[in-house]
Coordinates of C-alpha atoms in Angstrom, one line a residue:
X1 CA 1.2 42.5 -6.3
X2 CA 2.8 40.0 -4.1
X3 CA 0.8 36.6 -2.2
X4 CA 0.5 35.9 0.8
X5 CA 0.9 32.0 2.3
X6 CA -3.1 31.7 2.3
X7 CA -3.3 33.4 -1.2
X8 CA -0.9 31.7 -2.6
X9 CA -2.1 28.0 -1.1
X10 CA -5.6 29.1 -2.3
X11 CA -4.6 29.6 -5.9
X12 CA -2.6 26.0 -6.4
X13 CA -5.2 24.2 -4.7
X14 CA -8.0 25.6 -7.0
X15 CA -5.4 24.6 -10.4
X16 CA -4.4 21.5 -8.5
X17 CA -7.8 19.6 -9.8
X18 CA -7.7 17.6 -13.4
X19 CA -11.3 17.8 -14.3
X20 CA -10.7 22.2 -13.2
X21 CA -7.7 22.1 -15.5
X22 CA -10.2 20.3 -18.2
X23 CA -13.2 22.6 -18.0
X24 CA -10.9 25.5 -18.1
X25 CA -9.1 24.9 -21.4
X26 CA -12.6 23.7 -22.8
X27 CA -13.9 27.1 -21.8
X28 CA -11.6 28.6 -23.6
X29 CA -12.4 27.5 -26.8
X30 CA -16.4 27.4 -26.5
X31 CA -18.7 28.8 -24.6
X32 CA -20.6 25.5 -23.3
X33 CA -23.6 24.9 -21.2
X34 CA -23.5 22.3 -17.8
X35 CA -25.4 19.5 -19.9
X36 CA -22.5 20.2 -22.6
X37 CA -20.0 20.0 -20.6
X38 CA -21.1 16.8 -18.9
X39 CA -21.6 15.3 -22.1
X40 CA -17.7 16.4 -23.2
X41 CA -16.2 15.2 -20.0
X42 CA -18.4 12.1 -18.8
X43 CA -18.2 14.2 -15.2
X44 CA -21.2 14.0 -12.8
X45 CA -23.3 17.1 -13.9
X46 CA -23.1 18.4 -9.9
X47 CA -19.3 17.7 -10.0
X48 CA -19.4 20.1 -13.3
X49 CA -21.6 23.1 -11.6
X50 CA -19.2 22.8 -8.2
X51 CA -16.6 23.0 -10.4
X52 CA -17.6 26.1 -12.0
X53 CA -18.8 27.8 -9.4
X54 CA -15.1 27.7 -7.6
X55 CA -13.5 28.4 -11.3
X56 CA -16.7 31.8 -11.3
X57 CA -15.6 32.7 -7.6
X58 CA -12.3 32.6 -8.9
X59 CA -13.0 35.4 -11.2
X60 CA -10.9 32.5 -14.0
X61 CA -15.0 31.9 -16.0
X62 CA -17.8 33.7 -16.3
X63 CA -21.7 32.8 -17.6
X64 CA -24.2 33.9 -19.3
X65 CA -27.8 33.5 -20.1
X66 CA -29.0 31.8 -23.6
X67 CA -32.8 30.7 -23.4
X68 CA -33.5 28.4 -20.6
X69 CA -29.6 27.3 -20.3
X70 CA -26.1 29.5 -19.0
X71 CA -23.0 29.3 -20.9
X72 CA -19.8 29.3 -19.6
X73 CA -16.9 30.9 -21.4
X74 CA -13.1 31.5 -19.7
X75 CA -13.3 35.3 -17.9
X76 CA -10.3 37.4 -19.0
X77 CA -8.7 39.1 -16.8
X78 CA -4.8 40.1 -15.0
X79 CA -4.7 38.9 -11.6
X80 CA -2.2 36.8 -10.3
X81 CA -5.1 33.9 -10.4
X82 CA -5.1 34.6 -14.4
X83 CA -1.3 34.6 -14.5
X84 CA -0.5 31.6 -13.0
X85 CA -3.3 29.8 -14.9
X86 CA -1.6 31.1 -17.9
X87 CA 1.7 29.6 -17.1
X88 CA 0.4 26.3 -16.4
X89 CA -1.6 26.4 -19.8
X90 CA 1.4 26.5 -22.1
X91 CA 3.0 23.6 -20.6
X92 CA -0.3 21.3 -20.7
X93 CA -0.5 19.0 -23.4
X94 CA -2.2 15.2 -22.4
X95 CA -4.4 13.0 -24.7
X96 CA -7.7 12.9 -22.6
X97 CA -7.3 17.1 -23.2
X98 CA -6.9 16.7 -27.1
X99 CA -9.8 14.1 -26.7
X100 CA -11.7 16.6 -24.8
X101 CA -11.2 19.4 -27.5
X102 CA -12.9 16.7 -30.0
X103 CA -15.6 16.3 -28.4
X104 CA -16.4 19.7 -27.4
X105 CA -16.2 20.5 -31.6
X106 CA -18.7 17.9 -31.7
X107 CA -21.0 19.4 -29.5
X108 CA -21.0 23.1 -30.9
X109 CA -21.0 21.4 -34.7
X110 CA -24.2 19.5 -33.5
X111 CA -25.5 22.6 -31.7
X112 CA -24.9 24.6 -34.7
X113 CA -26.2 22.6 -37.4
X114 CA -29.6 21.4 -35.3
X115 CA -28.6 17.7 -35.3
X116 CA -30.2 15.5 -32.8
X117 CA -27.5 13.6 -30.3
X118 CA -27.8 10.3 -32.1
X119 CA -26.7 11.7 -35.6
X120 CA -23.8 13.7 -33.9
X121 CA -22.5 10.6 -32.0
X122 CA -23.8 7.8 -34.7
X123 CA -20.9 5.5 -35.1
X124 CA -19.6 6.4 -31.4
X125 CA -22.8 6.4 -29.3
X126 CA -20.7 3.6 -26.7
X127 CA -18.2 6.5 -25.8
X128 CA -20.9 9.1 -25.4
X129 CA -23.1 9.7 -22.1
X130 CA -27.1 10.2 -22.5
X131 CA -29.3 10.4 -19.8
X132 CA -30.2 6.8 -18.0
X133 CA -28.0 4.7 -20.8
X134 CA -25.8 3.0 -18.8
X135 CA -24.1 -0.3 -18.8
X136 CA -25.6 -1.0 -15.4
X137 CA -29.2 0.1 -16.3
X138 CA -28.4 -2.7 -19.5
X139 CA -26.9 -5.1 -17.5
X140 CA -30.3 -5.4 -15.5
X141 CA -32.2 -5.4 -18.7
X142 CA -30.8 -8.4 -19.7
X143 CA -30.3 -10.2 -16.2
X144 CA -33.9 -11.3 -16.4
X145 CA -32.8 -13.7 -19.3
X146 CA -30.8 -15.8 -16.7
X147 CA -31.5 -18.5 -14.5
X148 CA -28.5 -18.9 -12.4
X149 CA -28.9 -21.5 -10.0
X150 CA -27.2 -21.5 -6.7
X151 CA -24.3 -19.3 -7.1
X152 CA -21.0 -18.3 -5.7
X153 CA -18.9 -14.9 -6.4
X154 CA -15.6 -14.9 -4.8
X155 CA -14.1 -11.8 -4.2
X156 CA -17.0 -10.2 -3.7
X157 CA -16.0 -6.9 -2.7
X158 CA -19.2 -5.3 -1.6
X159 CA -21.9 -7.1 -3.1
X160 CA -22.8 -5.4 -6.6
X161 CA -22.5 -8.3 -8.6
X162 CA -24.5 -10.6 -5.8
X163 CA -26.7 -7.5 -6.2
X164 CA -27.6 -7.5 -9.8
X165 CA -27.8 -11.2 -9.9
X166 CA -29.9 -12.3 -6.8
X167 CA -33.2 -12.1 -8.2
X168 CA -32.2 -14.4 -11.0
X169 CA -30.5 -17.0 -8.2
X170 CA -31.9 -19.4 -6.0
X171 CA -29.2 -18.6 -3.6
X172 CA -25.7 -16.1 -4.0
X173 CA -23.0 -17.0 -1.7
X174 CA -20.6 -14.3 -1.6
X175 CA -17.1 -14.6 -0.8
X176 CA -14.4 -11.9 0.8
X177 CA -11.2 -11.6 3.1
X178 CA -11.8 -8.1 4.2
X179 CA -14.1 -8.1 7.3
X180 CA -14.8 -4.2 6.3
X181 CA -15.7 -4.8 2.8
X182 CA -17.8 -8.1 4.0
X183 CA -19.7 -5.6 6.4
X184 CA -20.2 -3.4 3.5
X185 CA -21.6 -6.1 1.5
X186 CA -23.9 -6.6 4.4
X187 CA -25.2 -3.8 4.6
X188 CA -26.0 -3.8 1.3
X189 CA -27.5 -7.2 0.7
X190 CA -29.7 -6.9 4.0
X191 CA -33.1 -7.2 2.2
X192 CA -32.0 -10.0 0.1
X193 CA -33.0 -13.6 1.8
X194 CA -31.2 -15.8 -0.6
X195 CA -27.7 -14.2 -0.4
X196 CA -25.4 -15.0 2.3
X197 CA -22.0 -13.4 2.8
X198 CA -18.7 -15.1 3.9
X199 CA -15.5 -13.9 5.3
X200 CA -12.8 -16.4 3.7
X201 CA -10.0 -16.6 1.6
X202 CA -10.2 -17.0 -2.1
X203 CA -7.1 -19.7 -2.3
X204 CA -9.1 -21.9 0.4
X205 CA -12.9 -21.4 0.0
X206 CA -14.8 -22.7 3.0
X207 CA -17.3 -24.1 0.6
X208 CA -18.2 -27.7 -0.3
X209 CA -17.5 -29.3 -3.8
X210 CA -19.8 -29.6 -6.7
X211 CA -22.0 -27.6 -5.0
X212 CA -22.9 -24.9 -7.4
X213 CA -24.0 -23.7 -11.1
X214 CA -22.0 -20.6 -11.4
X215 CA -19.0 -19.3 -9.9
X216 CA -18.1 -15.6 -10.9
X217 CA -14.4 -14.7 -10.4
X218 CA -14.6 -11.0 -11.8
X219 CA -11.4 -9.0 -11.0
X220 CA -10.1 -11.4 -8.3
X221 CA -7.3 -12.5 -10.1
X222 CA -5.7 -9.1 -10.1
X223 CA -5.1 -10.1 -5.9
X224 CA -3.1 -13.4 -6.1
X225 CA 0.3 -14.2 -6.8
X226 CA -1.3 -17.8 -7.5
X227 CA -3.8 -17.9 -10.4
X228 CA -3.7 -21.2 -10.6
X229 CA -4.8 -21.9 -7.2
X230 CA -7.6 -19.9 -7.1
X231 CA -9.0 -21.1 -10.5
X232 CA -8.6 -24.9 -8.8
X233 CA -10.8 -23.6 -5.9
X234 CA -13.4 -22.2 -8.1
X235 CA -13.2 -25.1 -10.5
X236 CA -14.0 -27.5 -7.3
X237 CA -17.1 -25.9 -6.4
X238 CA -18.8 -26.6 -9.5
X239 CA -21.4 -28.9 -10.3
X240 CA -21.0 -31.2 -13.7
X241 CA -22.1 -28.9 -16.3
X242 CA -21.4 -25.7 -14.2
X243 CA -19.3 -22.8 -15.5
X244 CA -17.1 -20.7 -14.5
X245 CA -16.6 -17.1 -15.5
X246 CA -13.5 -14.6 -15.2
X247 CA -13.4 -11.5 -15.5
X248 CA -9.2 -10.3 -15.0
X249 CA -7.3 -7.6 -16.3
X250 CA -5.2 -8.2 -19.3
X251 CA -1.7 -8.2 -19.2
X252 CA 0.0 -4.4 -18.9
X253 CA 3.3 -2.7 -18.0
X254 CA 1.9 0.4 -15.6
X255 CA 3.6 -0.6 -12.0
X256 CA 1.8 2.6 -10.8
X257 CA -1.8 1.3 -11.0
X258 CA -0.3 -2.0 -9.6
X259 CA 0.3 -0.3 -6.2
X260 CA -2.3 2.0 -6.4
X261 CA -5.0 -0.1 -6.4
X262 CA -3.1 -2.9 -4.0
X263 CA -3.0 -5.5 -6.9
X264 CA -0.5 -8.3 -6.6
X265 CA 0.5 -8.9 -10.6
X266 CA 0.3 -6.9 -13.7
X267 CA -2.7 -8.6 -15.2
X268 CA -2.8 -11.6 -17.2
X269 CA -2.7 -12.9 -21.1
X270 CA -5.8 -14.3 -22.3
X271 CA -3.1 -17.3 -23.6
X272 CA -2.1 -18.0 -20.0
X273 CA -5.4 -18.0 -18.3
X274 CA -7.2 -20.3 -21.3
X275 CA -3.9 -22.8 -20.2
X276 CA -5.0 -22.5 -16.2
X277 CA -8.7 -23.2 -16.7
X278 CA -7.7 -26.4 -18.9
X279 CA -5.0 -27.5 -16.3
X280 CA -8.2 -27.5 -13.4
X281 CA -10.1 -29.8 -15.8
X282 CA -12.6 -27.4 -17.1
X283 CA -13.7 -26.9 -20.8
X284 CA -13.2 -23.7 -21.9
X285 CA -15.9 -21.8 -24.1
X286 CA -14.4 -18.5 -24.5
X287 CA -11.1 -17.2 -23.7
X288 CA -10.5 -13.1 -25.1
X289 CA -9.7 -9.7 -24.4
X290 CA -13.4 -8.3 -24.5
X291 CA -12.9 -4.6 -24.2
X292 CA -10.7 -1.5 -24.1
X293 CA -10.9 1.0 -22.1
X294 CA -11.4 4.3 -24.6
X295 CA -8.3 6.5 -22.1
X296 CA -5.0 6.5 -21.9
X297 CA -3.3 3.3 -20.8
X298 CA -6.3 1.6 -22.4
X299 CA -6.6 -1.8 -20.0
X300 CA -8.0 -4.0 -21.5
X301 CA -10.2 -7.1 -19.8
X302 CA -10.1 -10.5 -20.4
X303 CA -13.6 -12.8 -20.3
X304 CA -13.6 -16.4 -19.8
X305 CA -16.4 -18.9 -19.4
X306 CA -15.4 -22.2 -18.8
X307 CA -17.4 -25.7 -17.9
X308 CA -17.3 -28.6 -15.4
X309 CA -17.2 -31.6 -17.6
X310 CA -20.1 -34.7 -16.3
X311 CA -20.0 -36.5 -13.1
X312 CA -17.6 -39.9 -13.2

């Protein structure tokens, strides 16, 4: 049976999706439930059911019922959907699919043998979502342990960081060029008296020296072709005694992400960046690649926490 235009546009637009192509080639193997499957992939659980409820129209999975849960399994059948999907199948081979297919044993293993989730994932519960165990809701766990001070985060894209630390600050200044990502932050930070925002730039901060007790720099390095004057600038701002922490991508090869994401450098070693915050005069307390990211090109980010020395 031949395609028409609309047919044929329908069909590559449905395979055109990664996390489509992923849920198909899991449902191969297993038949999974939604909560599975969002546990497998680390997707949004409503990006999982829309998914298969396009893949079910598509007559390429079908469901069904097991207690109180569906499970999803791949549909056979012969139509040109099915042949296509075939074709594109033999030629797919990518680590985060190979990763997904370990996972997904894990699951039907665990299911199978009545573990509980934390003795299937014991040893690996960091790479594993569980309802409400987050790094953001442990981040404002531990906030509470802070006392900040008057505080400045340059760069400050749209005010999460100034978000999650306000409560803990007498006062947040934060820091952008972008007019629309400053009216973001806004918008944002509206209820929040002790925050102000600033339209500037990060190599000339319109702020006065030795003013502050903490100056966050998390990710701005990735948008200067001068490292060193930015660190200067955040390094004047501080008060004797005040720190200074980074937060940069390490050092990497991929071009790709470069542009895609407007950055102005490929990163930076954690041996360069110890150099710049001892050339501004600061004493540095840590200087490391602090984590890897678990998928394929695995960036990894550098922390840094440096101090003003005393007062002359």
């Amino acid at each position: 049976m031949s395609l028409s235009l609309e047919q044929s546009t329908a069909i590559c637009s449905l395979l055109a999706d990664a996390s489509r192509l992923r849920l198909l080639l899991l449902l191969e193997q297993h038949e999974l439930s939604v909560a599975e499957l969002t546990e497998v992939t680390g997707l949004a659980q409503s990006r999982v059911s829309t998914h298969l409820a396009r893949l079910k129209r598509a007559g390429l999975v079908q469901d069904k019922r097991s207690g109180n849960a569906a499970l999803y399994s791949a549909a056979a059948n012969d139509d040109e959907m099915a042949s296509l999907w075939a074709l594109l199948r033999e030629r797919l081979d990518d680590t985060q699919l190979r990763v997904d297919r370990e996972r997904a044993g894990q699951v039907v293993a665990r299911r199978k043998h009545g573990q509980t989730w934390a003795e299937s994932v014991a040893g690996r519960m960091d790479l594993h979502y569980s309802p409400g165990r987050t790094w953001e809701a442990t981040a404002r766990a531990l906030i509470g342990l802070l006392d900040l001070g008057d505080v400045v985060d340059v760069a400050c894209g749209d005010g999460v960081l100034a978000e999650l630390i306000a409560e803990r600050a007498r006062s947040v200044t934060g820091i952008d060029i972008s007019p629309t990502v400053t009216a973001a932050a806004r918008k944002r930070l509206s209820r929040l008296a002790n925050v102000e925002l600033r339209e500037g730039d990060m190599h000339r901060l319109p702020l006065p020296s030795a003013a502050y007790d903490h100056v966050f720099l998390m990710h701005a390095l990735s948008y200067t072709r001068e490292p060193q004057a930015v660190l200067r600038e955040a390094a004047r701002l501080l008060r004797p005694g005040g720190r200074l922490i980074v937060a940069a991508l390490a050092e990497h090869g991929h071009e790709e992400t470069m542009r895609a994401y407007d950055h102005l450098n490929l990163g930076i070693a954690p041996d360069r960046l110890r150099r710049l915050l001892t050339g501004c005069g600061l004493k540095v307390r840590q200087c490391r690649v602090s984590s890897r990211e678990m998928r394929p090109p695995y960036f990894e980010v550098i922390t840094a926490m440096a101090e003003a020395g005393p007062a002359n």
